[in-house]
């Protein structure tokens, strides 16, 4: 038996490779893209380690060439949801009893497999299935997935080593039990790394999961499952059940054993799950932990001292990388009139330079939005702006879904700080700018704080340090991730713990101890070495009332009301 007290060091972040033409990584990736484009795979459910095909199927298409089918997937029905819950419950004793270093070694092996053997596989699947260019895929599917795995191992050790003091005739310990039941992991389409982490964070702490992946990210998510299994994850620890969210959600949420939700996605879905949890409350064995990261209406606030080139580049990258489909994407901007003309001209010229198209063409900064539903919703906002006399489209505003779901990067200027596109999450390549009079900066900061219900990310650009700090203080609750002179996207695990509050979620900061703590159910164990043999307090036993039984351990008790 290995009884070492092991501490995993805080890891280095996975290096982002460059994929220059002719490099080894580029050659391997190009080959893998062609391979994946030319096979149509079948994606089964994976329950208790077994592949299950229900025959009720759907298709996985390439968003930038939607006629191209990458895979057929099988959908779970009520029976398979029950099987997945049973499998998760059956695996939970084995998984929670296994040493935590064994669990850690599986996560670390998965990270190593992703870094070396399966780097191009995960990148190609994310590029084709979720329409990400090489860089966007590399930072997500490879680097962030690996960072989540490695950092969670290191932070788990910090949690396990946290122990109470033992003193006066006693030994005190904390046992970090997993939750009593299974975790429902529900993942969004936009980050392969989030899909991995929603499962692997609770799994690291000894929990098992029932995983509902997003239908539009199934290719990469299926390969994640295969890699976890190759890394040694026993069957039943994660149970992969694609299918209808509403159907799966309804059955999972009514299970007696549902101990927690680990969710990332839209507000509507999280609100539905929360309401279901509330209405099933009396049926659960324990109060479930509800952890959810939801929408954003992320901002860039420019002070009159802002450097205009830096501001324009941050706006373009922050708003249009991955077609604006990051929860952190800049989608509203406040610029003082004194620097607006210069900033606007640069932004327009950069946005017009952007090429949009296939992920395999490296000159494309942008690719397609995820599916037709998203395309129709995003373009409805663009049309709304076109038809309003409170807004004008400075650039973009055009779109085409004949071959792929392409929308040109669109910048709207409005004279109404409460214009619809300043307030609502659009989740596409649309940035709205409100120009304020320099002398009204206090009001503009106030507007920035109060305009949208979200509180995820935000940035201030200012050369004036005191002004930057002042704005940072005033916008204290407007963003859980606040940037000074940087775009509001691109948080890195371990460096900028991520999450927001208000309508943006429970702010449990994925990728660190704050999140992992939600997946443990601590038990305090006190052992008393010499138990008391007398119920009376010492002062009651002064000469008048000598103890018939003599003094026991009571003289060593610490005062307590509990
Ligand atoms: P979504 O809510 O449409 O879907 C998320 C997941 O929920 C999918 O797997 C979906 O199938 C499932 N689902 C849908 N209805 C369900 C139900 N009734 N019961 C159970 N599951 C159900 O979100 P999306 O379009 O995949 O992702 C985009 C959203 O995610 C945006 O709002 C974005 O801001 C948010 N997001 C937030 C963060 C963050 O960290 N705050 C990160 C990424 C994405």
Coordinates of C-alpha atoms and ligand atoms in Angstrom, one line a residue:
X1 CA 0.0 0.0 0.0
X2 CA 1.3 3.4 -0.9
X3 CA 0.7 5.7 2.1
X4 CA 2.8 8.7 0.9
X5 CA 1.3 12.1 1.6
X6 CA 1.6 13.3 -2.0
X7 CA 1.4 16.9 -3.1
X8 CA 1.1 17.6 -6.8
X9 CA 2.8 20.8 -7.7
X10 CA 1.0 23.8 -9.3
X11 CA 1.5 23.0 -13.0
X12 CA 2.8 25.1 -15.9
X13 CA 0.1 26.0 -18.4
X14 CA 0.1 24.0 -21.6
X15 CA 2.1 25.9 -24.3
X16 CA 0.1 27.1 -27.2
X17 CA 1.7 25.8 -30.4
X18 CA 2.0 28.0 -33.4
X19 CA 1.0 25.8 -36.3
X20 CA 3.2 27.6 -38.8
X21 CA 3.2 26.1 -42.3
X22 CA 5.5 23.2 -42.5
X23 CA 5.7 22.6 -38.7
X24 CA 5.2 19.1 -37.4
X25 CA 2.0 20.1 -35.5
X26 CA 0.6 21.7 -38.6
X27 CA 1.3 18.7 -40.9
X28 CA -0.3 16.3 -38.4
X29 CA -3.3 18.6 -38.0
X30 CA -3.9 19.0 -41.7
X31 CA -3.8 15.2 -42.1
X32 CA -6.2 14.7 -39.3
X33 CA -8.6 17.3 -40.7
X34 CA -8.8 15.5 -44.0
X35 CA -9.2 12.1 -42.2
X36 CA -12.1 13.3 -40.1
X37 CA -13.8 15.0 -43.0
X38 CA -13.7 11.8 -45.0
X39 CA -15.2 9.4 -42.5
X40 CA -18.7 9.5 -41.1
X41 CA -18.5 8.0 -37.6
X42 CA -21.3 6.7 -35.4
X43 CA -21.5 8.1 -31.9
X44 CA -23.1 5.8 -29.3
X45 CA -24.2 6.5 -25.8
X46 CA -21.5 5.3 -23.2
X47 CA -23.1 4.0 -20.1
X48 CA -21.3 2.0 -17.5
X49 CA -18.4 1.7 -19.9
X50 CA -20.6 0.1 -22.6
X51 CA -21.4 1.6 -25.9
X52 CA -25.2 1.7 -26.5
X53 CA -27.0 2.3 -29.8
X54 CA -30.6 3.2 -29.5
X55 CA -31.4 3.5 -33.2
X56 CA -33.1 6.9 -32.6
X57 CA -30.5 9.0 -34.3
X58 CA -29.5 12.5 -35.3
X59 CA -26.7 14.1 -37.3
X60 CA -23.6 16.1 -36.6
X61 CA -22.9 18.6 -39.3
X62 CA -20.1 21.0 -40.1
X63 CA -21.4 24.5 -39.3
X64 CA -19.3 26.1 -42.1
X65 CA -20.5 23.5 -44.7
X66 CA -23.8 22.3 -43.2
X67 CA -24.5 19.8 -46.0
X68 CA -21.4 17.8 -44.8
X69 CA -22.3 15.1 -42.2
X70 CA -19.5 14.2 -39.7
X71 CA -21.3 11.7 -37.6
X72 CA -24.6 10.0 -36.8
X73 CA -25.3 10.0 -33.1
X74 CA -27.7 7.9 -31.0
X75 CA -30.2 9.7 -28.6
X76 CA -31.0 8.6 -25.1
X77 CA -34.6 7.9 -24.1
X78 CA -36.1 7.6 -20.7
X79 CA -34.7 4.0 -20.4
X80 CA -31.1 5.0 -21.1
X81 CA -31.4 8.0 -18.7
X82 CA -32.3 5.5 -15.9
X83 CA -29.5 3.2 -17.0
X84 CA -27.0 6.1 -16.8
X85 CA -28.2 7.0 -13.3
X86 CA -27.9 3.4 -12.1
X87 CA -24.4 3.1 -13.6
X88 CA -23.3 6.3 -12.0
X89 CA -24.6 5.1 -8.6
X90 CA -23.1 1.7 -9.0
X91 CA -19.7 3.1 -9.8
X92 CA -19.8 5.7 -7.0
X93 CA -18.7 3.5 -4.1
X94 CA -15.7 2.1 -6.0
X95 CA -14.7 5.6 -7.3
X96 CA -15.0 7.4 -3.9
X97 CA -13.1 4.6 -2.1
X98 CA -10.2 4.6 -4.5
X99 CA -7.2 6.7 -3.4
X100 CA -7.3 10.3 -4.6
X101 CA -3.8 9.9 -6.1
X102 CA -5.2 7.2 -8.3
X103 CA -7.9 9.5 -9.5
X104 CA -5.3 12.2 -10.0
X105 CA -3.1 9.9 -12.1
X106 CA -6.1 9.2 -14.5
X107 CA -6.6 13.0 -15.0
X108 CA -2.9 13.5 -15.5
X109 CA -2.7 10.7 -18.0
X110 CA -5.6 12.1 -19.9
X111 CA -3.9 15.5 -20.0
X112 CA -0.7 13.8 -21.3
X113 CA -2.6 11.9 -24.0
X114 CA -4.2 15.2 -25.1
X115 CA -0.9 17.0 -25.2
X116 CA 0.8 14.4 -27.3
X117 CA -1.0 11.5 -28.9
X118 CA -4.4 13.1 -29.4
X119 CA -3.6 16.8 -29.9
X120 CA -4.5 16.8 -33.6
X121 CA -7.5 14.6 -33.1
X122 CA -9.1 16.9 -30.5
X123 CA -8.2 20.0 -32.5
X124 CA -9.6 18.6 -35.8
X125 CA -12.8 17.5 -34.1
X126 CA -13.3 20.9 -32.5
X127 CA -12.4 22.8 -35.6
X128 CA -14.8 20.8 -37.8
X129 CA -17.6 20.2 -35.4
X130 CA -17.7 23.6 -33.6
X131 CA -16.2 25.7 -36.5
X132 CA -13.2 27.0 -34.7
X133 CA -10.0 28.2 -36.4
X134 CA -6.7 26.6 -35.5
X135 CA -5.8 29.1 -32.8
X136 CA -9.2 29.2 -31.2
X137 CA -9.3 25.4 -31.1
X138 CA -5.8 25.0 -29.8
X139 CA -6.4 27.4 -26.8
X140 CA -9.7 25.6 -26.0
X141 CA -9.7 22.0 -26.9
X142 CA -6.1 21.3 -26.1
X143 CA -4.6 23.9 -23.8
X144 CA -7.5 24.8 -21.6
X145 CA -8.7 21.2 -21.3
X146 CA -5.2 20.1 -20.2
X147 CA -4.9 23.0 -17.8
X148 CA -8.2 22.2 -16.1
X149 CA -7.2 18.6 -15.6
X150 CA -3.8 19.5 -14.2
X151 CA -4.8 22.4 -12.0
X152 CA -7.7 20.5 -10.5
X153 CA -5.3 17.8 -9.4
X154 CA -3.1 20.3 -7.7
X155 CA -6.0 22.1 -6.1
X156 CA -7.6 18.9 -4.9
X157 CA -4.4 18.3 -2.9
X158 CA -4.7 21.7 -1.3
X159 CA -8.3 20.8 -0.2
X160 CA -7.4 17.4 1.1
X161 CA -4.5 18.8 3.2
X162 CA -6.8 21.3 4.9
X163 CA -7.3 19.8 8.4
X164 CA -8.5 21.2 11.7
X165 CA -6.4 21.5 14.8
X166 CA -6.2 18.6 17.2
X167 CA -5.7 19.5 20.8
X168 CA -6.7 18.5 24.4
X169 CA -7.3 14.8 24.5
X170 CA -8.6 14.5 21.0
X171 CA -7.8 13.9 17.3
X172 CA -9.8 16.0 14.8
X173 CA -10.0 15.2 11.1
X174 CA -11.9 16.2 8.0
X175 CA -12.9 13.6 5.6
X176 CA -13.7 15.1 2.2
X177 CA -16.4 12.8 1.0
X178 CA -17.8 13.2 -2.5
X179 CA -21.5 14.2 -2.6
X180 CA -24.0 11.4 -1.8
X181 CA -25.4 10.7 -5.2
X182 CA -24.4 11.6 -8.8
X183 CA -23.7 14.9 -10.5
X184 CA -25.6 16.0 -13.6
X185 CA -23.1 17.6 -15.9
X186 CA -24.7 19.6 -18.7
X187 CA -22.3 21.2 -21.2
X188 CA -22.5 24.0 -23.8
X189 CA -21.4 23.8 -27.4
X190 CA -18.8 26.5 -27.3
X191 CA -15.9 25.1 -25.4
X192 CA -14.5 21.5 -25.5
X193 CA -12.6 22.3 -22.4
X194 CA -15.7 23.2 -20.4
X195 CA -17.4 20.0 -21.5
X196 CA -14.4 18.1 -20.1
X197 CA -14.2 20.1 -16.9
X198 CA -17.9 19.9 -16.0
X199 CA -17.3 16.2 -15.6
X200 CA -13.7 15.9 -14.5
X201 CA -13.8 18.5 -11.7
X202 CA -16.5 16.5 -9.7
X203 CA -14.8 13.3 -10.8
X204 CA -11.5 14.4 -9.4
X205 CA -13.2 14.8 -6.0
X206 CA -14.6 11.2 -6.1
X207 CA -18.0 11.9 -7.7
X208 CA -19.6 10.1 -10.7
X209 CA -21.5 12.0 -13.4
X210 CA -24.4 11.6 -15.8
X211 CA -23.3 13.8 -18.8
X212 CA -25.6 15.5 -21.2
X213 CA -23.3 17.0 -23.9
X214 CA -24.5 19.7 -26.4
X215 CA -25.6 18.1 -29.6
X216 CA -23.6 20.7 -31.6
X217 CA -20.3 19.6 -29.9
X218 CA -20.7 15.9 -30.0
X219 CA -17.8 15.0 -32.2
X220 CA -15.1 16.5 -29.8
X221 CA -17.1 15.5 -26.7
X222 CA -17.2 11.8 -27.9
X223 CA -13.5 11.8 -28.4
X224 CA -13.0 13.2 -24.9
X225 CA -14.9 10.2 -23.6
X226 CA -12.6 7.9 -25.5
X227 CA -9.5 9.6 -24.2
X228 CA -10.8 9.4 -20.6
X229 CA -11.3 5.7 -21.0
X230 CA -7.9 5.2 -22.5
X231 CA -6.4 7.1 -19.5
X232 CA -8.0 4.5 -17.2
X233 CA -11.3 6.0 -16.2
X234 CA -13.4 3.1 -15.0
X235 CA -16.8 2.5 -16.7
X236 CA -19.7 4.2 -15.0
X237 CA -17.7 7.1 -13.6
X238 CA -18.9 9.3 -16.5
X239 CA -22.0 8.3 -18.4
X240 CA -22.3 10.0 -21.7
X241 CA -25.9 10.4 -22.9
X242 CA -26.5 12.6 -25.9
X243 CA -30.1 13.5 -26.8
X244 CA -32.9 16.0 -26.1
X245 CA -32.0 18.3 -23.2
X246 CA -35.6 18.7 -22.1
X247 CA -36.2 14.9 -22.0
X248 CA -33.0 14.0 -20.3
X249 CA -33.2 16.9 -17.9
X250 CA -36.7 16.0 -16.8
X251 CA -35.8 12.4 -15.9
X252 CA -32.5 13.2 -14.3
X253 CA -33.8 16.1 -12.2
X254 CA -36.5 13.9 -10.7
X255 CA -34.0 11.3 -9.4
X256 CA -33.7 10.8 -5.7
X257 CA -29.9 10.5 -6.1
X258 CA -29.4 13.8 -8.0
X259 CA -26.8 15.4 -5.7
X260 CA -25.6 18.4 -7.8
X261 CA -25.7 20.1 -11.2
X262 CA -22.5 21.2 -12.9
X263 CA -23.8 23.4 -15.7
X264 CA -22.6 25.9 -18.3
X265 CA -25.0 27.3 -20.9
X266 CA -27.8 29.8 -21.3
X267 CA -29.8 31.4 -18.5
X268 CA -33.0 29.8 -19.8
X269 CA -31.7 26.3 -19.4
X270 CA -30.1 26.9 -16.0
X271 CA -33.3 28.6 -14.7
X272 CA -35.3 25.5 -15.9
X273 CA -32.9 23.2 -14.1
X274 CA -33.0 25.3 -10.9
X275 CA -36.8 25.4 -11.0
X276 CA -36.9 21.6 -11.5
X277 CA -34.5 21.2 -8.5
X278 CA -36.8 23.4 -6.4
X279 CA -39.9 21.6 -7.3
X280 CA -38.3 18.2 -6.7
X281 CA -36.6 19.3 -3.4
X282 CA -38.5 17.0 -1.1
X283 CA -37.8 14.0 -3.3
X284 CA -34.0 14.3 -3.1
X285 CA -31.8 12.5 -0.6
X286 CA -29.7 15.7 0.0
X287 CA -30.0 19.4 -0.9
X288 CA -28.4 19.4 -4.4
X289 CA -25.4 21.7 -5.1
X290 CA -26.3 23.9 -8.0
X291 CA -23.3 25.3 -9.9
X292 CA -23.9 27.1 -13.1
X293 CA -22.1 29.5 -15.4
X294 CA -24.5 31.3 -17.7
X295 CA -24.8 34.3 -20.1
X296 CA -23.0 37.6 -20.4
X297 CA -23.3 41.0 -21.8
X298 CA -19.6 41.8 -21.6
X299 CA -18.3 45.4 -21.9
X300 CA -15.4 47.5 -22.8
X301 CA -15.3 50.9 -21.2
X302 CA -13.0 53.5 -22.6
X303 CA -11.7 56.4 -20.6
X304 CA -10.7 59.6 -22.5
X305 CA -7.1 58.7 -21.8
X306 CA -7.3 55.3 -23.6
X307 CA -4.8 54.5 -26.3
X308 CA -6.9 54.2 -29.4
X309 CA -5.1 51.4 -31.3
X310 CA -5.0 49.2 -28.2
X311 CA -8.7 49.9 -27.7
X312 CA -9.7 49.1 -31.3
X313 CA -7.7 45.9 -31.4
X314 CA -9.2 44.7 -28.1
X315 CA -12.7 45.5 -29.4
X316 CA -12.1 43.5 -32.6
X317 CA -10.5 40.5 -31.0
X318 CA -12.8 40.6 -28.0
X319 CA -16.0 40.8 -30.0
X320 CA -15.3 38.7 -33.1
X321 CA -12.9 35.9 -32.1
X322 CA -14.9 32.6 -32.4
X323 CA -17.7 34.6 -34.0
X324 CA -18.5 36.3 -30.7
X325 CA -19.7 32.9 -29.3
X326 CA -17.7 33.2 -26.1
X327 CA -19.6 33.9 -22.9
X328 CA -16.9 36.5 -22.3
X329 CA -17.1 38.2 -25.8
X330 CA -17.3 42.0 -25.8
X331 CA -20.7 42.9 -27.0
X332 CA -21.2 46.5 -25.8
X333 CA -18.8 49.3 -25.6
X334 CA -18.7 52.8 -24.1
X335 CA -16.4 55.3 -25.8
X336 CA -15.9 59.0 -25.1
X337 CA -16.6 61.3 -28.0
X338 CA -13.1 62.8 -27.9
X339 CA -11.5 59.6 -29.1
X340 CA -14.4 58.0 -31.0
X341 CA -13.7 59.1 -34.5
X342 CA -10.2 57.7 -34.5
X343 CA -11.2 54.5 -32.7
X344 CA -14.2 54.0 -35.0
X345 CA -12.2 54.3 -38.2
X346 CA -9.6 51.8 -37.0
X347 CA -12.3 49.4 -35.9
X348 CA -14.1 49.6 -39.2
X349 CA -11.0 49.0 -41.2
X350 CA -9.9 46.0 -39.1
X351 CA -13.4 44.5 -39.2
X352 CA -13.6 44.9 -43.0
X353 CA -10.2 43.2 -43.4
X354 CA -11.5 40.0 -41.6
X355 CA -12.0 37.0 -43.8
X356 CA -14.8 34.6 -42.9
X357 CA -15.0 31.0 -44.1
X358 CA -13.7 27.5 -43.7
X359 CA -11.6 26.5 -40.7
X360 CA -9.0 24.9 -43.0
X361 CA -8.2 28.2 -44.7
X362 CA -5.7 29.9 -42.3
X363 CA -6.5 33.3 -43.6
X364 CA -9.9 33.2 -42.0
X365 CA -10.0 35.0 -38.7
X366 CA -13.7 34.0 -38.4
X367 CA -15.7 30.9 -39.3
X368 CA -19.4 30.0 -39.0
X369 CA -21.8 30.4 -36.1
X370 CA -22.8 27.1 -34.6
X371 CA -26.2 26.3 -36.3
X372 CA -29.3 27.6 -38.0
X373 CA -31.1 28.5 -34.8
X374 CA -28.2 30.6 -33.7
X375 CA -27.8 32.2 -37.2
X376 CA -31.5 33.2 -37.3
X377 CA -31.4 34.6 -33.8
X378 CA -28.2 36.7 -34.3
X379 CA -29.4 38.0 -37.7
X380 CA -32.7 39.0 -36.2
X381 CA -30.8 41.4 -33.9
X382 CA -28.9 42.8 -36.9
X383 CA -32.2 43.4 -38.7
X384 CA -33.7 45.0 -35.7
X385 CA -30.7 47.5 -35.6
X386 CA -31.0 48.1 -39.4
X387 CA -34.7 49.0 -39.0
X388 CA -34.2 51.3 -36.0
X389 CA -33.7 55.0 -36.1
X390 CA -31.7 54.8 -32.8
X391 CA -28.9 52.8 -34.4
X392 CA -26.7 52.6 -37.5
X393 CA -24.7 49.8 -38.8
X394 CA -21.1 51.0 -39.1
X395 CA -19.8 47.8 -40.8
X396 CA -21.1 44.3 -41.5
X397 CA -24.8 43.6 -41.2
X398 CA -24.7 41.0 -44.0
X399 CA -25.0 37.2 -43.7
X400 CA -25.5 34.1 -45.7
X401 CA -26.5 30.6 -44.7
X402 CA -26.6 29.0 -48.1
X403 CA -23.5 26.9 -47.5
X404 CA -22.4 27.6 -43.9
X405 CA -23.8 29.9 -41.2
X406 CA -21.7 32.9 -41.9
X407 CA -22.3 36.4 -40.5
X408 CA -20.0 39.3 -41.2
X409 CA -18.5 41.0 -38.1
X410 CA -21.0 43.7 -37.3
X411 CA -20.5 47.0 -35.5
X412 CA -23.6 49.0 -34.5
X413 CA -23.5 52.6 -33.1
X414 CA -26.5 53.6 -31.0
X415 CA -27.5 56.9 -29.4
X416 CA -29.7 55.0 -26.9
X417 CA -27.6 53.4 -24.1
X418 CA -30.6 51.1 -23.4
X419 CA -30.9 50.0 -27.1
X420 CA -31.9 46.3 -27.3
X421 CA -28.4 45.2 -28.5
X422 CA -26.8 47.0 -25.6
X423 CA -28.8 45.0 -23.1
X424 CA -29.5 41.4 -24.4
X425 CA -27.0 38.6 -24.9
X426 CA -26.7 38.0 -28.7
X427 CA -23.9 35.4 -28.7
X428 CA -22.7 36.2 -32.1
X429 CA -20.4 38.6 -34.0
X430 CA -22.3 41.8 -33.1
X431 CA -20.7 44.7 -31.1
X432 CA -22.8 47.8 -30.2
X433 CA -21.1 51.1 -29.3
X434 CA -22.5 53.9 -27.2
X435 CA -20.6 57.2 -27.5
X436 CA -20.7 59.3 -24.4
X437 CA -19.8 63.0 -23.9
X438 CA -16.5 63.1 -22.1
X439 CA -18.0 65.3 -19.4
X440 CA -20.7 62.7 -18.7
X441 CA -18.2 60.0 -17.8
X442 CA -19.8 59.4 -14.3
X443 CA -23.2 58.7 -15.9
X444 CA -21.6 56.5 -18.5
X445 CA -20.0 54.3 -15.8
X446 CA -23.3 54.1 -14.0
X447 CA -25.0 53.1 -17.3
X448 CA -22.4 50.4 -17.8
X449 CA -23.1 49.0 -14.3
X450 CA -26.8 49.0 -14.6
X451 CA -27.7 48.4 -18.2
X452 CA -27.6 44.6 -18.4
X453 CA -28.6 42.0 -15.8
X454 CA -25.3 40.1 -16.3
X455 CA -22.0 40.3 -14.4
X456 CA -19.5 38.1 -16.3
X457 CA -16.6 40.0 -17.9
X458 CA -15.7 43.6 -18.6
X459 CA -12.7 45.8 -19.4
X460 CA -11.6 49.3 -18.9
X461 CA -9.0 51.0 -21.2
X462 CA -7.3 54.0 -19.6
X463 CA -3.7 55.4 -19.5
X464 CA -4.8 57.3 -16.4
X465 CA -4.1 54.8 -13.6
X466 CA -6.2 56.5 -11.0
X467 CA -9.1 56.7 -13.3
X468 CA -8.8 53.0 -14.2
X469 CA -8.9 52.1 -10.5
X470 CA -11.8 54.4 -9.8
X471 CA -13.8 52.8 -12.7
X472 CA -12.8 49.3 -11.5
X473 CA -14.1 50.1 -8.1
X474 CA -17.4 51.6 -9.4
X475 CA -18.0 48.5 -11.6
X476 CA -17.3 46.1 -8.7
X477 CA -20.2 43.8 -9.3
X478 CA -20.5 44.4 -13.1
X479 CA -18.0 41.7 -13.9
X480 CA -16.5 38.6 -12.1
X481 CA -13.5 38.9 -14.5
X482 CA -12.4 42.5 -14.8
X483 CA -9.6 43.5 -17.2
X484 CA -7.5 46.7 -17.1
X485 CA -6.2 47.5 -20.6
X486 CA -7.0 44.1 -22.0
X487 CA -9.9 42.6 -23.9
X488 CA -12.5 40.9 -21.7
X489 CA -11.9 37.4 -23.2
X490 CA -9.1 34.8 -23.0
X491 CA -9.0 33.9 -19.3
X492 CA -6.4 31.2 -18.6
X493 CA -6.9 28.5 -16.0
X494 CA -4.8 29.1 -12.9
X495 CA -4.1 32.7 -13.9
X496 CA -7.5 34.3 -14.2
X497 CA -10.0 32.1 -12.3
X498 CA -13.2 32.5 -14.3
X499 CA -16.9 33.2 -13.6
X500 CA -19.4 35.9 -12.9
X501 CA -22.4 36.6 -10.7
X502 CA -25.7 38.5 -11.1
X503 CA -27.4 36.7 -14.0
X504 CA -24.1 35.2 -15.2
X505 CA -24.1 32.3 -12.7
X506 CA -23.1 31.2 -9.3
X507 CA -19.5 32.4 -9.8
X508 CA -17.8 29.3 -8.5
X509 CA -14.6 30.0 -10.5
X510 CA -14.0 27.0 -12.7
X511 CA -10.5 25.5 -12.6
X512 CA -9.7 26.0 -9.0
X513 CA -10.3 25.3 -5.4
X514 CA -13.5 27.4 -5.2
X515 CA -15.2 25.1 -7.7
X516 CA -13.8 21.8 -6.3
X517 CA -15.1 22.6 -2.9
X518 CA -18.6 22.4 -4.3
X519 CA -18.1 18.8 -5.0
X520 CA -17.1 17.6 -1.6
X521 CA -19.3 17.0 1.4
X522 CA -16.9 17.2 4.4
X523 CA -17.3 15.0 7.4
X524 CA -15.6 16.1 10.6
X525 CA -14.3 13.2 12.8
X526 CA -13.4 13.8 16.4
X527 CA -11.9 11.0 18.4
X528 CA -11.6 11.5 22.2
X529 CA -8.8 9.6 23.7
X530 CA -10.1 9.4 27.3
X531 CA -13.9 9.9 27.4
X532 CA -15.6 11.5 30.3
X533 CA -16.8 9.4 33.2
X534 CA -18.6 12.2 35.1
X535 CA -21.5 14.3 33.9
X536 CA -21.1 17.2 36.5
X537 CA -18.9 20.2 35.9
X538 CA -15.8 20.5 38.1
X539 CA -17.2 23.3 40.2
X540 CA -20.1 21.2 41.1
X541 CA -17.8 18.7 42.7
X542 CA -16.1 20.9 45.2
X543 CA -15.7 19.4 48.7
X544 CA -19.4 19.7 49.5
X545 CA -20.3 17.3 46.5
X546 CA -17.4 15.0 45.9
X547 CA -17.7 12.9 42.8
X548 CA -18.7 9.4 43.5
X549 CA -16.9 8.3 40.3
X550 CA -13.9 10.5 40.4
X551 CA -12.7 12.8 37.6
X552 CA -12.7 11.5 34.0
X553 CA -11.7 13.4 30.8
X554 CA -14.0 16.3 31.5
X555 CA -11.2 18.5 32.7
X556 CA -9.8 18.4 29.2
X557 CA -13.0 19.5 27.4
X558 CA -13.0 22.8 25.5
X559 CA -16.1 25.0 26.0
X560 CA -18.6 24.4 23.3
X561 CA -22.3 25.1 22.8
X562 CA -22.7 22.5 20.1
Ligands
LIG1 P1 -27.9 26.0 -23.9 O1 -28.4 26.4 -22.6 O2 -28.7 26.1 -25.1 O3 -27.4 24.5 -23.8 C1 -26.5 24.0 -22.8 C2 -26.7 22.6 -22.6 O4 -28.0 22.4 -21.9 C3 -26.8 21.7 -23.8 O5 -26.2 20.5 -23.6 C4 -28.3 21.5 -24.0 O6 -28.6 20.4 -24.7 C5 -28.8 21.4 -22.6 N1 -30.2 21.6 -22.3 C6 -31.0 22.4 -23.0 N2 -32.2 22.4 -22.4 C7 -32.1 21.6 -21.3 C8 -33.0 21.1 -20.3 N3 -34.3 21.5 -20.3 N4 -32.6 20.2 -19.4 C9 -31.3 19.8 -19.4 N5 -30.4 20.2 -20.3 C10 -30.8 21.1 -21.3 O7 -26.5 26.8 -24.2 P2 -25.5 26.8 -25.4 O8 -26.2 27.5 -26.6 O9 -24.9 25.4 -25.6 O10 -24.3 27.7 -24.9 C11 -24.4 29.1 -25.0 C12 -24.6 29.8 -23.7 O11 -23.7 29.3 -22.7 C13 -24.5 31.3 -23.7 O12 -25.6 31.9 -23.0 C14 -23.2 31.5 -23.0 O13 -23.1 32.8 -22.5 C15 -23.2 30.4 -22.0 N6 -21.8 30.2 -21.6 C16 -21.4 30.6 -20.4 C17 -20.1 30.4 -19.9 C18 -19.7 31.0 -18.6 O14 -18.6 30.6 -18.1 N7 -20.4 31.8 -18.0 C19 -19.2 29.7 -20.7 C20 -19.7 29.2 -22.0 C21 -21.0 29.4 -22.4

